[in-house]
Every structure is written in structure tokens, then in C-alpha cells.
Coordinates of C-alpha atoms and ligand atoms in Angstrom, one line a residue:
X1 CA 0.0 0.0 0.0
X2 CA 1.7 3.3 -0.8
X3 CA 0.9 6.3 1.7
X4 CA -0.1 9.6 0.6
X5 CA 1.5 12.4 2.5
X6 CA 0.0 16.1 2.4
X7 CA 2.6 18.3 4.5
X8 CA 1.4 20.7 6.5
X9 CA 1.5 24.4 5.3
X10 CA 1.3 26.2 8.3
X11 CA 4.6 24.3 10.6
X12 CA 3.9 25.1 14.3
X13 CA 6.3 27.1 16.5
X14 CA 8.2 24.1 18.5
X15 CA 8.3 24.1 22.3
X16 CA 11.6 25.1 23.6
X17 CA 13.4 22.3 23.6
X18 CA 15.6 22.6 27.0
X19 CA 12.9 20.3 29.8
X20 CA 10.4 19.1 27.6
X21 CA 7.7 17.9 29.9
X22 CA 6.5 14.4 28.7
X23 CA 3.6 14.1 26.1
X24 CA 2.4 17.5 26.0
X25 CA 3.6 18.9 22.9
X26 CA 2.7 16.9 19.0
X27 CA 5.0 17.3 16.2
X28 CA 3.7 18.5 12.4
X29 CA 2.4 15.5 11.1
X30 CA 0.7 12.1 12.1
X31 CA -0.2 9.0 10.2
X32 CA -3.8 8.1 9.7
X33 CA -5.1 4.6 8.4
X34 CA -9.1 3.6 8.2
X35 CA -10.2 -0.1 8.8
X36 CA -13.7 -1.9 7.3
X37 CA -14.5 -4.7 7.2
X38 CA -14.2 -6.6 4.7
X39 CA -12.4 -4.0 2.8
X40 CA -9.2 -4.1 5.4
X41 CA -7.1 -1.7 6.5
X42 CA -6.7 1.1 3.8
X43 CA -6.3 4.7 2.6
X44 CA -3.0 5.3 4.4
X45 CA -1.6 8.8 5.2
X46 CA 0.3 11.2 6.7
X47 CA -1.3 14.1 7.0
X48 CA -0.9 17.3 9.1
X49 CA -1.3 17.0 12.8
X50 CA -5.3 18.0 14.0
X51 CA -8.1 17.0 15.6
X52 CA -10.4 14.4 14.4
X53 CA -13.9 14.3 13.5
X54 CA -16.2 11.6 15.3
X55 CA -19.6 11.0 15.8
X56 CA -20.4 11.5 19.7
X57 CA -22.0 7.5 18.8
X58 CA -18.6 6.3 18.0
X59 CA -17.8 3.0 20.0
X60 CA -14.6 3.8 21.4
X61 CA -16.5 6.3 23.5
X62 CA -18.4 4.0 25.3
X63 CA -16.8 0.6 25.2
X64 CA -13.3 1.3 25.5
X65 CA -12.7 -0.4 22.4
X66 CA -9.1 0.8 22.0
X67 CA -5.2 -0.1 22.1
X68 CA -2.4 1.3 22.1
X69 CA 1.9 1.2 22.1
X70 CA 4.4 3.5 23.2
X71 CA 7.8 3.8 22.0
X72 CA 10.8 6.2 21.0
X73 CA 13.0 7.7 18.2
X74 CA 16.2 9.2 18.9
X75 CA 18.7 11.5 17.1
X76 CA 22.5 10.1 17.8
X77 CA 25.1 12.7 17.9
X78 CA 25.8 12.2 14.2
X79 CA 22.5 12.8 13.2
X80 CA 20.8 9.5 12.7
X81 CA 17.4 8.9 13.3
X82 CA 17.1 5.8 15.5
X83 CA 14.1 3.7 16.6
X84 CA 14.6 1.1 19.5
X85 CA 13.0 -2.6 18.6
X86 CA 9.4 -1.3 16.7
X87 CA 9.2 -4.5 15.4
X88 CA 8.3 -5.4 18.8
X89 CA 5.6 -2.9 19.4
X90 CA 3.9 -3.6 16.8
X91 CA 3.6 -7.5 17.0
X92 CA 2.7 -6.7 20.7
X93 CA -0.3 -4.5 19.1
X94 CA -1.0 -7.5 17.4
X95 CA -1.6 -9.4 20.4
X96 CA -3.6 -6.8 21.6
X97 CA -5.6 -6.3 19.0
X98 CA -6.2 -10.0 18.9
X99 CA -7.4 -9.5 22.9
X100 CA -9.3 -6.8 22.3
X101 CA -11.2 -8.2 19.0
X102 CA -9.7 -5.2 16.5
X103 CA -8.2 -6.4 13.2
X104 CA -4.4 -6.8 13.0
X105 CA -2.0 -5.1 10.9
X106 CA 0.8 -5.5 9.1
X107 CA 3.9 -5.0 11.0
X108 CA 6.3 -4.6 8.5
X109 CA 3.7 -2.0 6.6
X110 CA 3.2 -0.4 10.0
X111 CA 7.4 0.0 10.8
X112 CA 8.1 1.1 7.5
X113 CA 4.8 4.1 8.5
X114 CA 6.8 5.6 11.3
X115 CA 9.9 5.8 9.4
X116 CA 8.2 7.7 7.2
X117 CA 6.3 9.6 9.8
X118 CA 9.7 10.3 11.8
X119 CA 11.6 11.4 9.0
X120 CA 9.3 14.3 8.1
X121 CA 9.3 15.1 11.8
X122 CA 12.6 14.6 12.3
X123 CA 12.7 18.2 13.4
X124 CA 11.3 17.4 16.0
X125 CA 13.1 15.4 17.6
X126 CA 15.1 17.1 20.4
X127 CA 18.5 16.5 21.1
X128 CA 19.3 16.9 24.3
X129 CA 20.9 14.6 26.0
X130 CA 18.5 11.9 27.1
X131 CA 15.2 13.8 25.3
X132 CA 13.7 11.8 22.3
X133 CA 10.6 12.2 20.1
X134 CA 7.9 9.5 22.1
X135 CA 5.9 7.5 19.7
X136 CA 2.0 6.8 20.0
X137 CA 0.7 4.5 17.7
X138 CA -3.3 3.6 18.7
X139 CA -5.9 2.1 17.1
X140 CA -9.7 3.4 17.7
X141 CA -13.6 1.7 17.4
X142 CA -15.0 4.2 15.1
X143 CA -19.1 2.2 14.3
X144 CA -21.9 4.9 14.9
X145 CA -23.6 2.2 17.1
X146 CA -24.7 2.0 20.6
X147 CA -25.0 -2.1 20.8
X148 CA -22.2 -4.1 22.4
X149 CA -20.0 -6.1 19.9
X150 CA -16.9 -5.2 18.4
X151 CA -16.6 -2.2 15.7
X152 CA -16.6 -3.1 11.8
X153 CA -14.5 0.3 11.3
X154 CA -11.7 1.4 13.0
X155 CA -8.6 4.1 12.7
X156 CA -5.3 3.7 13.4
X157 CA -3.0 6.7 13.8
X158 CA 0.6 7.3 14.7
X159 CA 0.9 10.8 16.9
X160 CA 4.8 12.2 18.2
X161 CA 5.1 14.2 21.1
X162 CA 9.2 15.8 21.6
X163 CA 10.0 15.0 25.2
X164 CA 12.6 16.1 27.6
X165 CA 14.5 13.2 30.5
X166 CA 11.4 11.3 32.4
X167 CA 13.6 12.2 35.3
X168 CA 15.2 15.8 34.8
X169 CA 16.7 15.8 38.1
X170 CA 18.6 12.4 37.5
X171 CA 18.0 9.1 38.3
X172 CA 16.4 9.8 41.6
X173 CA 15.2 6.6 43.5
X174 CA 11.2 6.5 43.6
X175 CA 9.2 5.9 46.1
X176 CA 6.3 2.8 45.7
X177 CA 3.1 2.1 47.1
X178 CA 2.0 -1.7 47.4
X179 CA -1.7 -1.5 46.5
X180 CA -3.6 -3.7 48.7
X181 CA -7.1 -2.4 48.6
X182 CA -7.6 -2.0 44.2
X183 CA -6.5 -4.3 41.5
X184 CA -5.4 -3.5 38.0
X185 CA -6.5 -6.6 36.5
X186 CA -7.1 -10.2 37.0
X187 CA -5.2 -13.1 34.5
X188 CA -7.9 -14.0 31.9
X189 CA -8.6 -10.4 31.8
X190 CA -6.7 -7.6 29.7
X191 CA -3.8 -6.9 31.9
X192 CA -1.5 -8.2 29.2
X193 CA -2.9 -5.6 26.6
X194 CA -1.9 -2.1 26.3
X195 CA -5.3 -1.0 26.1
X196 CA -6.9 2.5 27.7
X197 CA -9.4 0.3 30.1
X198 CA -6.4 -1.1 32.0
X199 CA -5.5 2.5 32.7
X200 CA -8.6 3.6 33.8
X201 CA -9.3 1.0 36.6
X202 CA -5.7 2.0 38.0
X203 CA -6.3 6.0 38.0
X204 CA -7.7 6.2 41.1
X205 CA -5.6 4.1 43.2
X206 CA -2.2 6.3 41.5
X207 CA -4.6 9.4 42.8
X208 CA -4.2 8.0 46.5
X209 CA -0.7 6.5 46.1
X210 CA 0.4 10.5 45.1
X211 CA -1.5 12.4 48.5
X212 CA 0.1 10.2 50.3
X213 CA 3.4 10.9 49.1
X214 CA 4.1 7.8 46.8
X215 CA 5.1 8.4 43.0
X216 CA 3.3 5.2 42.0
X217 CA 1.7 2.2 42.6
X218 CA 2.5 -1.5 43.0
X219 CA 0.1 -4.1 41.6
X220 CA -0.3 -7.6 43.7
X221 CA -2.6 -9.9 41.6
X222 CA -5.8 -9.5 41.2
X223 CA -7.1 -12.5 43.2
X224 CA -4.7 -12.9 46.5
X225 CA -3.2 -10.2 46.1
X226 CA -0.2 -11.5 47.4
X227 CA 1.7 -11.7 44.3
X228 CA 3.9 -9.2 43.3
X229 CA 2.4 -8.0 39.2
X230 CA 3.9 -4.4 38.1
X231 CA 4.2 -1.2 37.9
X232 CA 1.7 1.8 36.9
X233 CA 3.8 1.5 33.4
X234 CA 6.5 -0.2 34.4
X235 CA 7.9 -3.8 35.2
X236 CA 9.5 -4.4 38.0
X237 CA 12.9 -6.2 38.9
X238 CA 14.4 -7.0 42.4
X239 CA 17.8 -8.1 43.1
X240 CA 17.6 -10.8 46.0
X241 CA 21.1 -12.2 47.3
X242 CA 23.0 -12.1 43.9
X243 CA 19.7 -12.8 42.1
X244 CA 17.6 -10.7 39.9
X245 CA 14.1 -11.7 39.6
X246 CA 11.1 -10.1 38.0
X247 CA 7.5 -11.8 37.6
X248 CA 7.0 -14.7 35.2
X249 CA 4.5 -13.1 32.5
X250 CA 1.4 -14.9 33.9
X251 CA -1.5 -13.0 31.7
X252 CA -2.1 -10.3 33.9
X253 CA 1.6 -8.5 33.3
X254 CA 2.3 -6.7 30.8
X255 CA 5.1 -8.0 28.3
X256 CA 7.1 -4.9 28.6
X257 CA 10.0 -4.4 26.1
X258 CA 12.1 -3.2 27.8
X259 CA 11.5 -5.9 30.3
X260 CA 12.8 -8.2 27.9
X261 CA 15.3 -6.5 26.7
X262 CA 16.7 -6.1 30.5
X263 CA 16.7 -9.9 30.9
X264 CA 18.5 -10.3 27.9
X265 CA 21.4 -8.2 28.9
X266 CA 21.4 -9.5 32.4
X267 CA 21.8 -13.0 30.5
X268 CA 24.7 -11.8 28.0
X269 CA 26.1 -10.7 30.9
X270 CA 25.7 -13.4 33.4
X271 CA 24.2 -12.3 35.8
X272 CA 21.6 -14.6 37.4
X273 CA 17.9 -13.8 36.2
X274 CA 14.6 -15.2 36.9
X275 CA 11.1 -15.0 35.9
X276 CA 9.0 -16.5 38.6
X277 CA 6.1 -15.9 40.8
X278 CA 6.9 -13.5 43.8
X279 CA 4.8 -12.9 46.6
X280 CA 5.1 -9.6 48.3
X281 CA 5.8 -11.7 51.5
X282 CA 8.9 -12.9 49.8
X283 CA 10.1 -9.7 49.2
X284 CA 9.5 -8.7 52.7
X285 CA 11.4 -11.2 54.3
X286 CA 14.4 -11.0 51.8
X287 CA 14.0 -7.0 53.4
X288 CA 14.3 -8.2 56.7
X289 CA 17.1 -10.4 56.3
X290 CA 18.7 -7.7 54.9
X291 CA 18.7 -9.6 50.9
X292 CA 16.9 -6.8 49.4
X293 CA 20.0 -5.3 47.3
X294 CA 18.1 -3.4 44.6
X295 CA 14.9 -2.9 43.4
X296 CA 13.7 -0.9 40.0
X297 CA 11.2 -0.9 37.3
X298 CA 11.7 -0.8 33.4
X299 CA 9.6 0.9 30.3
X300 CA 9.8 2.9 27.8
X301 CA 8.9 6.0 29.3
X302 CA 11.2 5.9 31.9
X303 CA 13.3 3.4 30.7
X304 CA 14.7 2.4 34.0
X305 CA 13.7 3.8 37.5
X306 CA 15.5 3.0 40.3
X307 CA 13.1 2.1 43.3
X308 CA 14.4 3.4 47.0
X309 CA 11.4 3.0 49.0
X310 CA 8.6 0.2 48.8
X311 CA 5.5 0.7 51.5
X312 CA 3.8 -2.2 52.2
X313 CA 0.6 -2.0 54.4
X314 CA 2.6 -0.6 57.2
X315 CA 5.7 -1.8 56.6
X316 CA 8.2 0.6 54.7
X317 CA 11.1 -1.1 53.1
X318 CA 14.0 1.3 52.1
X319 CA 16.1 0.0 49.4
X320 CA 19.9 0.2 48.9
X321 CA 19.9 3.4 50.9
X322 CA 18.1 5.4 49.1
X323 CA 21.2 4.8 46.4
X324 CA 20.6 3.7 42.6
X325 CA 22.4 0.4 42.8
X326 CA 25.1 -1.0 40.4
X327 CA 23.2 -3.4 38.1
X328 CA 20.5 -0.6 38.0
X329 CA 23.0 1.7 37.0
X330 CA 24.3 -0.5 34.5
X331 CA 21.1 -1.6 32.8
X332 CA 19.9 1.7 32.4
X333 CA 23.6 3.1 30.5
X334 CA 23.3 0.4 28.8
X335 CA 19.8 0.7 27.4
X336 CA 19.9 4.9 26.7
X337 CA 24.0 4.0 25.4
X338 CA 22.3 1.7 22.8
X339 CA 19.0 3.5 22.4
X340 CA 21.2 6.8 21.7
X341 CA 24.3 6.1 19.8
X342 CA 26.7 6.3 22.0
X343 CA 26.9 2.1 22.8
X344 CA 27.5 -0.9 20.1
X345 CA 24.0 -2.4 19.1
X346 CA 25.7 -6.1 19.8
X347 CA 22.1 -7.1 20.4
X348 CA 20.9 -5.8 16.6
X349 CA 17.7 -3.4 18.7
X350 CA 18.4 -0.6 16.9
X351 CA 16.0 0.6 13.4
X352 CA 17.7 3.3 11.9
X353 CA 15.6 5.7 9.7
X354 CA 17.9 7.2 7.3
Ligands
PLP416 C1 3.8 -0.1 28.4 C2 3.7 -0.7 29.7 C3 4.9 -1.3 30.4 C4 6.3 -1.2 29.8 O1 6.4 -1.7 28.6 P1 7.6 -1.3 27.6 O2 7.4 -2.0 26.4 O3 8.9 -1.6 28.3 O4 7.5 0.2 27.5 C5 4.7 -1.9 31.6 N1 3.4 -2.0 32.1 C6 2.4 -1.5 31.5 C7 1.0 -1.6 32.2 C8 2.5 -0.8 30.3 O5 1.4 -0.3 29.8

């Protein structure tokens, strides 16, 4: 399918580029795609950035019929235009698609989209040191219909938004809430998906977490609740006596990519790793016994956050000291050295774009 692409004639005035807050500002341009069925997905474009036009009916307004990926393109210091594993974003929209009963696409199509896409912007990608252009592909139920089953017409677009360091301040240790009252999800639900429902049910609970001083929450399953799940966005690794673990993708978890991209390193380099089921009691006692040696969570947003504090009903765990600890340092050079430029790819991650 060849995409048409109208460029805009009125370019807007770009945000300063020193701090970029995250998401907030949209580059020039986004890629549009319409789905029916039995016609498929068709009519692609890039076309300049604005606001759509849908019927107050449409079914993404009141069925949550929607998914969505996250991911970003950098700008090494030569002037490259790097992506970091799409591939993988878009088969995981795949899987979520499949979840969430909303056609698939083509992920070679859809890759070879945001190059496109990110070259026209390319502009807009800052270059500060640790800033990139965030990536939002997302795929929308557009039927003028009120009844329950899933859409026959859907649209898929692409959106950028330049943003500045997750962390402007450095790689300041967090501090987590255990959620024991809510749940995110339960397995056999959509906690595997990156879809807007999932997001929802956990708003309120990140509402508390924040008055009472917490950045974000931790998930325990969704039936005990004694098992340790994720993150608000994030996965979550501990290092226990030597040993880093991180939960065993169970159906609930999101398959974060830069989860797997963490246990890959940690394998290359040797350093003991383990998906598994861990109960928060587990965790506690490792505390206690003083085992606890580092703690942080991984995604693309923030690509690694170190964790110094973890509250647990009354219990408040503080981790390394308050100190971003080594293998945490060392994942997360490794990941922005790579995702940048300024690493060797050994692991073949990196699209380049021009
Ligand atoms: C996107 C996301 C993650 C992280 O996934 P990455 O691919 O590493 O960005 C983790 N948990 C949830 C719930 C997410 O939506």
C-alpha cells in the first residue's frame, strides 16, 4: 500500500526544547489509516497534525474499544534517526488487537509508517541529551452504534510528542506504594494488553498512592493479592542475594519491552535472572534479612527507575539506601547508550531511519 502524504503548510512554533515535559507537545504531522470490514485496513496517510472528527456515537466512546503502544525515536550525535525494537511494538499491538477483538496489521507495513512519519518530523526530535521524540501509535472503534459487539470500522494513527529526560533531576530513587485495597487486573482479563481500560481501573488508586506521598503504585494480583504483578507503566525487577528476579509473564503482566530487553542483557552478561512468581511476602522477608540489594522498574517512558522505598501496608522497606544500585545503573547506561548512539548495538535493537 503506498501512503499519501500532504505536508502541513502552516509548521507550528516548537516548544523550547531545553525540559520538555513528557507528552504534552505533537509534532507537524501524524499517520492516519481507516479499517472496514471486509475491505481491510486502507487509505494510508500522513497528513498534518489535528483533531479528528467523530460522531459522539462512535464505539470507542463507550466501550473502551481501543489499544495502544508507546515507543521512541532518537537522534545520535551524528545525526541519525534511531528507533529502539518497533518490530516489537507492533507485534505486541498484534496481540492486543487480537485480545481486544480489532483487526491486526501488518507490522512490516506499519514499521516502514513511522519511518516515514519520523523522517518528516525529524525536526522534531530534540537532542538533548536523554530527550527523544515519544511514539503513540493507537488504534480506535470508530461504528456509529450504541449495541455491544466489536466495531466493523476502525482508525489507526501514529501521533509524536518531543520530550525532555522522564527524570530531569537524574535518576532519583522513587518511592512505591503496594496497593492492597484495588486491583489492575485479573489473568484471563486484559492486563496483558496495552489498552486505555487497564488504565482507567488503575487512575484512582495512582490518585491516593500521590497524596500520600508515593510516585506510584505496585500491583499484587488481582485474586490474592499477594503476588507481586507491576508497575503503573513499568515492570519491576528485584535483586535478592545475587539474584535478579522479575514476575513470570502470567497473563495479567504486561510483556514490557524493555523488560525483555533487561533480561537479555542480564543473560549476555551473566548475571543470574529469573522469571517466577513472587509474593510480596517474599520480598518482605528478603528485606528483613537484609537480601533486598536493589529494586527498579523498566519501560519505555522511563526506561529504567530505580526504586528506593517500597510501603507495604505498614511496613516501609527502604532499598539500597536510598542509592541507585550498580546493576540498576548499568542496565539503564546500557539501554539509553544503545537507544542513543553512543553504545555498540551487539544485540541488533536498533532501526535506523535514514
Ligand atoms: C507499556 C507498559 C509497560 C512497559 O512496557 P515497555 O514495552 O517496556 O514500554 C509496563 N506495564 C504497563 C502496564 C504498560 O502499559
Amino acid at each position: 500500500m503506498n501512503i499519501s502524504i500532504t505536508k502541513t503548510t502552516t509548521p507550528k512554533a516548537k516548544p523550547t526544547m531545553d525540559n520538555l515535559p513528557f507528552g504534552k507537545y505533537f509534532s507537524d504531522h501524524m499517520f492516519v489509516m481507516d479499517y472496514a470490514e471486509g475491505k481491510g485496513w486502507y487509505d494510508p496517510r500522513i497528513v498534518p497534525y489535528g483533531p479528528l472528527e467523530l460522531e459522539p456515537s462512535a464505539m470507542v466512546f463507550h466501550y473502551a474499544q481501543e489499544i495502544f503502544e508507546g515507543l521512541k525515536a532518537y537522534k545520535s550525535k551524528d545525526g541519525h534517526v534511531r528507533l529502539f525494537r518497533p518490530y516489537k511494538n507492533f507485534e505486541r499491538m498484534n496481540v492486543s488487537a487480537e485480545r481486544l477483538a480489532i483487526p491486526a496489521l501488518d507490522v512490516d507495513f506499519c514499521v516502514d509508517a513511522l519511518k516515514q512519519l519520523v523522517e518528516l518530523d525529524r525536526d522534531w526530535i530534540p537532542e538533548q541529551e536523554g530527550a527523544s521524540l515519544y511514539i503513540r501509535p493507537f488504534i480506535i472503534a470508530t461504528d456509529e452504534y450504541l449495541g455491544v459487539r466489536p466495531s466493523d470500522t476502525y482508525k489507526f494513527l501514529i501521533i509524536c510528542s518531543p520530550s525532555g529526560l522522564y527524570y530531569p533531576e537524574g535518576l532519583d530513587p522513587v518511592k512505591i506504594y503496594v496497593e492492597d485495597k484495588y486491583v489492575r487486573t485479573v489473568r484471563g482479563a486484559t492486563g496483558f494488553t496495552k489498552t486505555g481500560g487497564n488504565y482507567a481501573s488503575s487512575i484512582k488508586a495512582q490518585v491516593i498512592a500521590h497524596e500520600r506521598g508515593y510516585s506510584q503504585v505496585l500491583w499484587l494480583d488481582g485474586v490474592e493479592q499477594k503476588y507481586v504483578e507491576e508497575v503503573g507503566s513499568m515492570n519491576i525487577f528485584f535483586k535478592i542475594d545475587g539474584e535478579v528476579v522479575t514476575p513470570m509473564l502470567n497473563g495479567s503482566i504486561l510483556s514490557g519491552i524493555t523488560r525483555m530487553s533487561t533480561i537479555e542483557l542480564l543473560k549476555k552478561w551473566g548475571v543470574p535472572v529469573s522469571e517466577r512468581r513472587i509474593s510480596i511476602q517474599e520480598i518482605f522477608d528478603a528485606y528483613q534479612a537484609g537480601k533486598l540489594e536493589e529494586c527498579f522498574g523498566t519501560g519505555t517512558a522511563a526506561i529504567i527507575s530505580p526504586v528506593g522505598e517500597l510501603r507495604w501496608e505498614d511496613h516501609v522497606m527502604t532499598i539500597n539506601d536510598n542509592q541507585i544500585g550498580e546493576i540498576t545503573q548499568r542496565v539503564f547506561d546500557t539501554i539509553t547508550g544503545i537507544q542513543t548512539g553512543t553504545m555498540p548495538d551487539e544485540m541488533n535493537w536498533v532501526v535506523t531511519v535514514d
